[in-house]
Coordinates of C-alpha atoms in Angstrom, one line a residue:
M1 CA -6.7 -27.3 -37.6
K2 CA -5.7 -25.1 -34.4
S3 CA -6.5 -26.7 -31.4
L4 CA -7.6 -25.1 -27.8
C5 CA -7.2 -26.5 -24.3
L6 CA -9.3 -25.4 -21.3
Y7 CA -7.7 -26.5 -17.9
F8 CA -9.6 -25.7 -14.8
K9 CA -8.3 -25.6 -11.5
I10 CA -9.4 -26.6 -8.2
H11 CA -8.2 -26.3 -5.1
Q12 CA -9.2 -26.0 -1.4
P13 CA -6.5 -25.4 1.0
N14 CA -7.2 -27.0 4.7
R15 CA -7.5 -23.8 6.5
L16 CA -5.4 -23.0 9.9
K17 CA -7.6 -22.1 13.0
R18 CA -5.9 -19.3 15.3
Y19 CA -3.8 -21.4 17.5
R20 CA -1.4 -19.4 20.4
F21 CA 2.1 -20.1 21.6
F22 CA 0.4 -21.9 24.8
D23 CA -1.6 -24.5 23.0
I24 CA 2.0 -26.3 21.7
G25 CA 1.8 -29.4 22.9
N26 CA -1.7 -29.0 24.3
D27 CA -4.0 -28.8 21.0
H28 CA -2.8 -31.6 17.9
Y29 CA -5.7 -30.1 16.3
Y30 CA -5.1 -27.5 13.9
Y31 CA -8.4 -26.7 11.7
D32 CA -10.8 -23.9 11.1
D33 CA -13.5 -26.4 10.4
F34 CA -16.4 -24.0 10.4
A35 CA -14.5 -21.7 7.7
N36 CA -13.6 -24.6 5.6
D37 CA -17.0 -25.5 5.3
E38 CA -18.1 -22.3 4.6
I39 CA -15.9 -21.4 2.1
V40 CA -16.0 -24.2 0.5
S41 CA -19.8 -24.9 0.6
R42 CA -20.2 -21.5 -0.9
V43 CA -17.5 -21.3 -3.9
A44 CA -19.1 -24.5 -5.2
A45 CA -22.5 -23.1 -4.7
Q46 CA -21.5 -20.0 -6.6
S47 CA -18.6 -21.4 -8.8
Y48 CA -17.5 -25.1 -9.4
I49 CA -21.5 -26.8 -9.3
P50 CA -23.1 -24.4 -12.2
M51 CA -19.4 -24.2 -13.9
A52 CA -18.8 -28.2 -14.1
E53 CA -22.7 -28.4 -15.4
T54 CA -21.9 -25.6 -18.1
L55 CA -19.0 -28.0 -19.3
L56 CA -21.2 -31.1 -19.2
S57 CA -23.6 -29.0 -21.4
M58 CA -21.0 -28.2 -24.1
I59 CA -19.9 -31.4 -24.0
E60 CA -23.5 -32.3 -24.6
N61 CA -24.4 -29.8 -26.8
S62 CA -21.5 -30.1 -28.6
N63 CA -22.0 -33.8 -29.8
H64 CA -18.9 -34.2 -27.6
K65 CA -16.6 -32.2 -29.7
F66 CA -15.6 -29.7 -26.9
K67 CA -13.2 -31.3 -24.5
C68 CA -11.0 -29.8 -22.0
A69 CA -8.7 -30.9 -18.5
I70 CA -9.4 -30.6 -14.7
S71 CA -6.4 -30.2 -12.2
I72 CA -8.1 -30.8 -8.5
T73 CA -6.0 -31.5 -5.5
G74 CA -6.0 -34.4 -3.4
I75 CA -7.1 -32.1 -0.2
A76 CA -9.5 -30.5 -2.2
I77 CA -11.1 -34.0 -3.5
E78 CA -11.1 -34.8 0.6
Q79 CA -13.2 -31.5 1.5
L80 CA -15.4 -31.7 -1.1
Q81 CA -16.4 -34.9 -0.3
V82 CA -17.5 -33.9 3.2
Y83 CA -19.5 -30.7 1.9
V84 CA -20.1 -30.7 -1.2
P85 CA -20.2 -34.4 -2.0
E86 CA -22.9 -33.3 -5.1
F87 CA -19.6 -32.0 -7.2
I88 CA -18.0 -35.3 -6.8
D89 CA -20.7 -36.9 -8.5
I90 CA -20.9 -33.8 -11.0
L91 CA -17.3 -34.3 -12.0
K92 CA -17.4 -38.0 -12.3
K93 CA -20.2 -37.3 -14.8
L94 CA -17.5 -35.4 -16.2
A95 CA -14.9 -37.9 -16.6
A96 CA -17.5 -40.8 -17.8
T97 CA -18.0 -38.8 -20.4
G98 CA -14.2 -39.5 -22.3
C99 CA -13.6 -36.0 -23.2
V100 CA -12.2 -34.4 -19.7
E101 CA -8.9 -35.3 -18.8
F102 CA -8.0 -34.6 -15.0
M103 CA -4.3 -33.8 -14.9
S104 CA -1.3 -35.2 -12.6
E105 CA -0.3 -33.2 -9.7
T106 CA 1.1 -32.5 -6.1
Y107 CA -2.0 -33.9 -3.3
S108 CA -1.6 -30.9 -1.8
H109 CA -1.0 -27.9 -3.8
S110 CA 2.9 -28.2 -2.3
L111 CA 6.0 -26.9 -2.8
A112 CA 7.7 -29.7 -2.7
S113 CA 9.2 -29.7 -6.4
I114 CA 11.4 -27.1 -5.6
E115 CA 12.0 -28.2 -2.0
A116 CA 11.7 -32.0 -1.5
P117 CA 12.1 -34.3 -4.3
E118 CA 11.4 -37.1 -2.3
E119 CA 8.6 -35.8 -1.0
F120 CA 7.5 -34.7 -4.4
L121 CA 7.5 -38.2 -5.6
R122 CA 5.4 -39.6 -3.1
S123 CA 2.8 -36.4 -3.0
V124 CA 2.1 -36.9 -6.9
K125 CA 2.0 -40.9 -6.7
A126 CA -0.9 -39.9 -3.5
H127 CA -2.5 -37.3 -5.6
D128 CA -2.8 -39.6 -9.2
D129 CA -3.5 -42.8 -6.9
M130 CA -7.0 -41.1 -5.1
V131 CA -8.1 -39.2 -8.6
R132 CA -8.3 -43.4 -9.4
N133 CA -10.1 -44.1 -6.9
V134 CA -12.6 -41.5 -7.1
F135 CA -12.7 -40.8 -10.9
G136 CA -11.7 -44.1 -12.3
V137 CA -9.2 -42.3 -14.2
T138 CA -5.4 -42.5 -14.3
P139 CA -3.5 -38.9 -15.6
V140 CA -1.4 -39.0 -17.7
T141 CA -0.3 -34.9 -18.1
F142 CA 1.7 -33.1 -15.3
M143 CA 0.7 -29.8 -14.6
N144 CA 2.3 -28.9 -11.1
T145 CA 1.0 -26.2 -8.3
E146 CA 0.5 -22.6 -10.3
L147 CA 2.6 -24.3 -13.0
I148 CA 5.9 -23.8 -11.0
Y149 CA 8.7 -25.4 -13.2
D150 CA 12.6 -26.0 -14.1
D151 CA 14.8 -28.2 -16.1
E152 CA 15.1 -30.2 -12.4
V153 CA 11.4 -30.8 -12.2
A154 CA 11.1 -31.4 -15.5
L155 CA 13.8 -34.3 -14.7
L156 CA 11.3 -35.2 -12.1
V157 CA 8.5 -35.5 -14.1
K158 CA 9.7 -37.1 -16.9
N159 CA 11.3 -40.0 -14.9
M160 CA 8.0 -40.6 -13.1
G161 CA 6.8 -41.4 -16.4
F162 CA 5.2 -38.6 -17.9
P163 CA 5.4 -37.7 -21.3
A164 CA 4.3 -33.9 -21.1
A165 CA 4.0 -31.6 -18.7
V166 CA 1.6 -28.0 -18.7
T167 CA 4.1 -24.4 -17.4
E168 CA 3.9 -21.2 -17.6
G169 CA 4.6 -19.4 -21.6
A170 CA 6.6 -16.5 -19.1
K171 CA 8.0 -13.8 -21.0
H172 CA 11.0 -13.7 -19.5
V173 CA 11.8 -17.1 -20.8
L174 CA 10.1 -17.5 -24.5
G175 CA 11.6 -14.0 -25.3
W176 CA 10.2 -13.3 -29.3
K177 CA 9.0 -16.9 -28.9
S178 CA 5.4 -17.7 -29.2
P179 CA 3.6 -20.2 -26.5
N180 CA 1.3 -21.3 -28.9
Y181 CA 3.4 -23.8 -29.8
V182 CA 4.6 -27.4 -28.3
Y183 CA 8.1 -27.3 -27.1
C184 CA 10.4 -29.9 -25.6
A185 CA 12.5 -29.6 -22.3
A186 CA 15.9 -29.2 -23.0
S187 CA 17.0 -31.2 -19.6
A188 CA 14.6 -33.9 -20.7
P189 CA 14.4 -34.1 -24.5
K190 CA 11.2 -36.6 -24.2
L191 CA 9.0 -34.3 -22.4
K192 CA 6.8 -32.3 -24.0
L193 CA 5.9 -29.0 -22.8
L194 CA 2.7 -27.4 -23.2
L195 CA 2.4 -23.4 -22.2
S196 CA -0.6 -21.1 -20.9
N197 CA -1.4 -18.5 -23.2
D198 CA -1.8 -15.8 -20.4
K199 CA -2.7 -12.8 -22.6
L200 CA -5.8 -14.6 -23.9
A201 CA -6.5 -16.1 -20.6
E202 CA -6.6 -12.8 -18.8
D203 CA -8.8 -11.5 -21.6
I204 CA -11.4 -13.4 -20.2
S205 CA -11.2 -13.8 -16.3
E206 CA -9.4 -9.8 -15.6
N207 CA -11.2 -8.4 -18.6
F208 CA -14.5 -10.3 -19.4
N209 CA -16.0 -7.4 -16.6
N210 CA -13.9 -4.9 -17.4
P211 CA -16.0 -2.0 -19.0
G212 CA -13.1 0.2 -19.0
W213 CA -11.1 -2.3 -21.2
D214 CA -11.4 -1.1 -25.0
E215 CA -12.3 -4.7 -26.5
F216 CA -15.3 -4.7 -23.8
P217 CA -17.7 -6.3 -24.0
L218 CA -16.2 -9.4 -25.0
T219 CA -18.5 -12.1 -26.9
A220 CA -17.7 -15.7 -27.6
D221 CA -17.4 -14.7 -31.8
K222 CA -15.3 -11.8 -31.4
Y223 CA -12.9 -14.6 -28.7
M224 CA -13.1 -17.0 -31.3
R225 CA -12.0 -15.0 -34.3
W226 CA -8.9 -13.7 -33.0
I227 CA -7.9 -17.5 -31.8
A228 CA -8.6 -18.3 -36.0
A229 CA -6.6 -15.2 -36.5
L230 CA -3.8 -16.2 -34.7
P231 CA -0.1 -17.5 -37.6
E232 CA -1.5 -20.3 -39.3
E233 CA 1.6 -22.0 -37.8
E234 CA 0.7 -21.5 -34.0
Q235 CA -1.5 -25.0 -33.6
V236 CA -2.3 -24.9 -29.8
V237 CA -3.4 -22.3 -27.4
N238 CA -3.4 -23.8 -24.0
L239 CA -5.6 -21.3 -21.7
V240 CA -5.0 -22.1 -17.8
F241 CA -7.9 -20.6 -15.2
S242 CA -8.8 -21.1 -11.8
M243 CA -12.3 -22.4 -11.5
D244 CA -14.1 -20.3 -9.1
T245 CA -13.2 -17.3 -11.8
F246 CA -16.4 -18.6 -13.4
G247 CA -19.2 -17.6 -11.1
T248 CA -16.8 -16.0 -8.1
F249 CA -14.9 -13.4 -9.6
L250 CA -16.9 -13.5 -13.2
P251 CA -21.3 -14.0 -11.3
A252 CA -23.4 -15.0 -13.2
E253 CA -25.2 -12.2 -13.8
T254 CA -21.7 -10.7 -16.0
G255 CA -22.8 -13.6 -18.6
I256 CA -19.9 -15.6 -18.1
F257 CA -21.5 -18.6 -18.3
D258 CA -23.3 -17.9 -21.2
F259 CA -19.7 -16.8 -22.7
M260 CA -18.6 -19.9 -22.3
K261 CA -21.5 -22.3 -23.6
A262 CA -21.3 -20.1 -26.9
L263 CA -18.0 -21.3 -27.5
P264 CA -18.3 -24.6 -29.4
R265 CA -20.5 -23.5 -31.7
F266 CA -18.4 -20.2 -32.5
A267 CA -15.3 -22.5 -32.6
A268 CA -17.1 -25.6 -35.0
E269 CA -17.9 -22.5 -37.5
L270 CA -13.9 -21.3 -37.6
G271 CA -12.3 -24.1 -37.9
V272 CA -11.0 -24.5 -34.5
E273 CA -11.5 -27.7 -32.4
F274 CA -11.0 -28.5 -28.7
S275 CA -8.4 -31.1 -27.6
M276 CA -7.5 -32.5 -24.3
P277 CA -3.8 -32.5 -23.3
S278 CA -3.0 -35.9 -24.1
E279 CA -4.5 -35.5 -27.6
I280 CA -2.1 -32.3 -28.2
V281 CA 1.2 -34.2 -27.2
R282 CA 0.4 -37.6 -29.1
H283 CA -0.5 -35.2 -32.6
L284 CA 2.0 -32.4 -32.7
K285 CA 6.3 -32.4 -32.3
P286 CA 7.9 -30.1 -30.7
V287 CA 9.5 -27.7 -32.3
G288 CA 12.3 -27.0 -30.4
E289 CA 13.7 -27.0 -26.6
L290 CA 13.2 -25.0 -24.0
S291 CA 15.8 -24.6 -20.7
I292 CA 14.8 -22.5 -18.0
P293 CA 17.3 -23.1 -14.9
Y294 CA 15.0 -21.1 -12.3
P295 CA 11.4 -21.6 -11.6
V296 CA 8.6 -20.5 -13.0
S297 CA 5.1 -20.1 -11.9
H298 CA 1.3 -18.5 -13.1
V299 CA 1.5 -15.9 -10.5
D300 CA 2.6 -12.7 -10.5
E301 CA 3.7 -10.7 -12.6
A302 CA 7.5 -11.7 -12.3
R303 CA 6.1 -15.4 -12.5
D304 CA 8.4 -16.6 -10.3
V305 CA 8.5 -18.5 -6.7
S306 CA 8.7 -15.7 -4.6
A307 CA 5.4 -15.9 -4.1
W308 CA 6.1 -18.2 -1.8
R309 CA 9.6 -18.2 -0.8
G310 CA 10.6 -14.2 -1.6
N311 CA 10.8 -12.6 1.8
S312 CA 13.3 -14.7 5.6
L313 CA 9.3 -15.5 6.8
Q314 CA 8.5 -17.7 4.2
R315 CA 12.2 -19.0 4.1
E316 CA 12.2 -19.7 7.9
A317 CA 9.0 -21.8 7.6
L318 CA 9.6 -24.3 4.2
D319 CA 12.9 -25.1 6.0
K320 CA 12.0 -26.2 9.1
L321 CA 8.7 -27.6 7.9
Y322 CA 11.1 -30.1 5.0
A323 CA 13.6 -30.6 7.2
V324 CA 11.5 -33.5 8.7
A325 CA 10.5 -34.3 5.5
E326 CA 12.2 -37.8 5.8
R327 CA 11.2 -38.3 9.5
V328 CA 7.5 -38.1 8.2
A329 CA 8.1 -40.5 5.6
L330 CA 9.3 -43.2 7.6
C331 CA 6.6 -42.7 10.1
S332 CA 3.3 -44.9 10.3
D333 CA 1.2 -42.9 12.1
R334 CA -2.0 -41.7 10.1
K335 CA -2.8 -38.6 11.5
L336 CA 0.9 -37.0 11.6
K337 CA 1.0 -38.2 8.3
Q338 CA -2.2 -36.4 7.3
D339 CA -1.3 -33.3 9.1
W340 CA 1.8 -33.5 7.5
E341 CA 0.0 -33.2 3.9
Y342 CA -2.4 -30.2 5.2
L343 CA 1.0 -28.2 6.4
Q344 CA 2.4 -28.2 3.0
S345 CA -0.3 -26.5 1.1
S346 CA 1.4 -23.4 -0.4
D347 CA -1.7 -21.4 0.3
H348 CA -0.1 -21.4 4.2
F349 CA 3.2 -19.5 2.7
Y350 CA 1.5 -17.5 0.1
Y351 CA -0.2 -15.4 2.9
M352 CA 2.8 -14.7 4.3
S353 CA 4.4 -12.8 1.4
T354 CA 5.0 -9.3 1.6
K355 CA 4.6 -8.6 -2.0
N356 CA 2.1 -5.5 -2.7
K357 CA 0.1 -4.6 -5.6
A358 CA 3.4 -2.6 -7.3
D359 CA 5.0 -6.0 -7.4
G360 CA 1.6 -7.1 -9.8
A361 CA 0.5 -8.6 -6.4
S362 CA -3.0 -9.6 -4.6
H363 CA -1.8 -11.6 -1.8
A364 CA -3.4 -9.7 1.2
A365 CA -7.1 -10.3 -0.8
F366 CA -7.2 -13.9 -0.1
S367 CA -5.6 -14.1 3.4
P368 CA -7.5 -14.7 6.3
Y369 CA -5.2 -12.9 8.1
D370 CA -4.5 -9.2 9.5
S371 CA -0.6 -9.2 8.3
P372 CA 2.1 -11.7 7.0
F373 CA 3.1 -12.0 10.1
A374 CA 0.3 -12.6 11.7
A375 CA 0.3 -15.4 9.1
F376 CA 3.8 -16.5 9.4
T377 CA 3.4 -16.3 13.9
N378 CA 0.0 -19.0 13.5
Y379 CA 1.7 -21.3 10.8
M380 CA 5.2 -21.6 13.2
N381 CA 3.1 -22.3 16.3
V382 CA 0.9 -25.1 14.5
L383 CA 4.5 -26.0 13.4
A384 CA 6.0 -26.0 16.4
D385 CA 3.4 -28.6 18.0
F386 CA 3.4 -30.4 14.5
L387 CA 7.8 -31.0 15.2
V388 CA 7.1 -31.8 18.8
R389 CA 5.0 -34.7 18.0
V390 CA 7.3 -35.9 15.1
D391 CA 9.9 -36.0 17.6
E392 CA 8.3 -37.9 20.0
Q393 CA 8.4 -40.6 17.2
Y394 CA 12.3 -40.1 15.8
P395 CA 13.8 -38.1 18.0
D396 CA 17.0 -35.8 16.7
S397 CA 19.4 -37.5 18.4
I398 CA 19.0 -40.5 15.6
D399 CA 20.1 -39.6 12.4
N400 CA 18.1 -40.2 9.4
E401 CA 20.5 -42.9 8.3
E402 CA 20.2 -45.0 11.5
L403 CA 16.7 -44.4 11.9
N404 CA 15.7 -45.7 8.5
S405 CA 18.5 -49.1 8.9
L406 CA 16.3 -49.4 12.7
L407 CA 13.1 -49.1 10.7
L408 CA 14.3 -51.5 8.1
T409 CA 15.0 -54.2 10.7
I410 CA 11.8 -54.0 12.7
R411 CA 9.8 -54.1 9.1
N412 CA 12.0 -57.1 8.3
Q413 CA 11.1 -58.6 11.3
S414 CA 7.7 -57.9 11.1
G415 CA 7.8 -59.3 7.3
E416 CA 9.3 -62.5 8.7
I417 CA 6.9 -62.9 11.8
N418 CA 3.9 -62.7 9.0
E419 CA 5.6 -65.2 6.9
L420 CA 5.4 -67.6 9.6
K421 CA 2.1 -67.2 11.0
K422 CA 1.3 -68.0 6.9
E423 CA 3.2 -71.0 7.6
V424 CA 2.0 -71.9 11.0
E425 CA -1.8 -71.1 9.1
S426 CA -1.3 -73.9 6.6
L427 CA 0.1 -75.9 8.7
R428 CA -3.1 -76.0 11.0
N429 CA -5.4 -75.8 7.8
N430 CA -3.9 -79.1 6.5
L431 CA -4.3 -80.8 10.2
L432 CA -7.7 -79.7 10.1
H433 CA -7.8 -81.4 6.7
D434 CA -6.8 -84.3 7.7
D435 CA -9.0 -84.8 11.0
E436 CA -12.3 -84.5 8.8
T437 CA -11.1 -86.9 5.9
S438 CA -10.1 -90.1 8.1
L439 CA -13.6 -90.1 9.3
P440 CA -17.0 -90.2 7.9
M441 CA -19.2 -87.5 8.3
V442 CA -21.7 -88.8 11.3
E443 CA -24.7 -87.3 13.1
T444 CA -24.7 -89.2 16.5
P445 CA -22.2 -90.5 19.0
E446 CA -23.1 -94.3 17.9
E447 CA -22.8 -93.7 14.4
R448 CA -19.4 -92.1 15.3
K449 CA -18.1 -94.9 17.1
A450 CA -19.3 -97.7 14.5
A451 CA -17.5 -95.4 12.0
E452 CA -14.0 -95.8 14.3
A453 CA -14.6 -99.6 14.8
A454 CA -14.7 -99.9 11.0
T455 CA -11.5 -97.3 10.7
K456 CA -9.4 -99.4 13.1
K457 CA -10.2 -103.0 11.6
K458 CA -8.8 -101.7 7.9
K459 CA -6.0 -101.0 9.6

């Protein structure tokens, strides 16, 4: 029986306000709260809420036979908790069904996996802790920012204890191979790989509302017949979508939600089952190894990382940001650490891309800036102020090793002080206990004097 796994990605960056050169050193708040509120609320109303409710109805109407996976970033959870808390409540209901697996990823949808490995490990842990605290589930399968993956990322993911990762079924990597199998990483053979089937995913995301498509209109029974007709040995199909595709890019009036609701019925008729990624990993063995020496991703026709680091503007911004990764990791300033998370979002670098439609890119359509250079200028002004704040805490004149040594000494001393405080508190409690037990409890001065006299006679 074929397994079909649907993945829905949810991410919203903290958008930056217009930040001028003259604001550097004077204004330490970088975000456009009005834009964040408006965009998150609108997308939630159009897409997130109706799609999540659709998933709930698919689970209930199929007697819990429908299953899927959701990948939501930490900073998206933060914003939704503030602006659209009712959507978080629906996600909690989905988690409680046991039919939705929440994926592990970076907290801020960052590029740390290819820029700063230590920061990558910290970010993944922070994300998974938040998912556990908010939804009561622990992520067990990994999906990186926009499915970014290579052999080095495989080692990091495996060392974190994940049995499997989802990545791009890129043609230039697979060649003649099909994405509809479970593979394993060449650099970490115990790490299983689940590959996205872009063709079948794009039949929905790109062509569902395209009258010029030769298969238009797409119906649920036709779509499930395509999947059921795949070669018998191809046992798993992974389809990765941005959740805002449903309701925003494919509006409700196109019939997209009705299409989704009909999928479980036709899947059951054709012998196709819905699975969560962890179930696929448990039941299927890899058919071979995949070596991916250069990073692949889910974005643009190139399916590489040039969307974020393909020009000198992007590389300069990334280099300056991650040059202070170790210093930020050592600090305890809560606001500085929060800004560090928000400034890492891959969106900021995506807006700086100079790729065009001829490259299969659509960067300008998502950017709030007039040009890539405007995006770069605004980000670098913000980053300049952020770097000043980092330098105020940990000056460049102190190298990282020396700084680490000093902080370790301070923390050790702090630990010793805390232990001494505990000893003092323990001794104080013992003394108080001794005082209380040496005399009986009395209510009047006369009774107390009599009790003291009786105690002296005993001695």
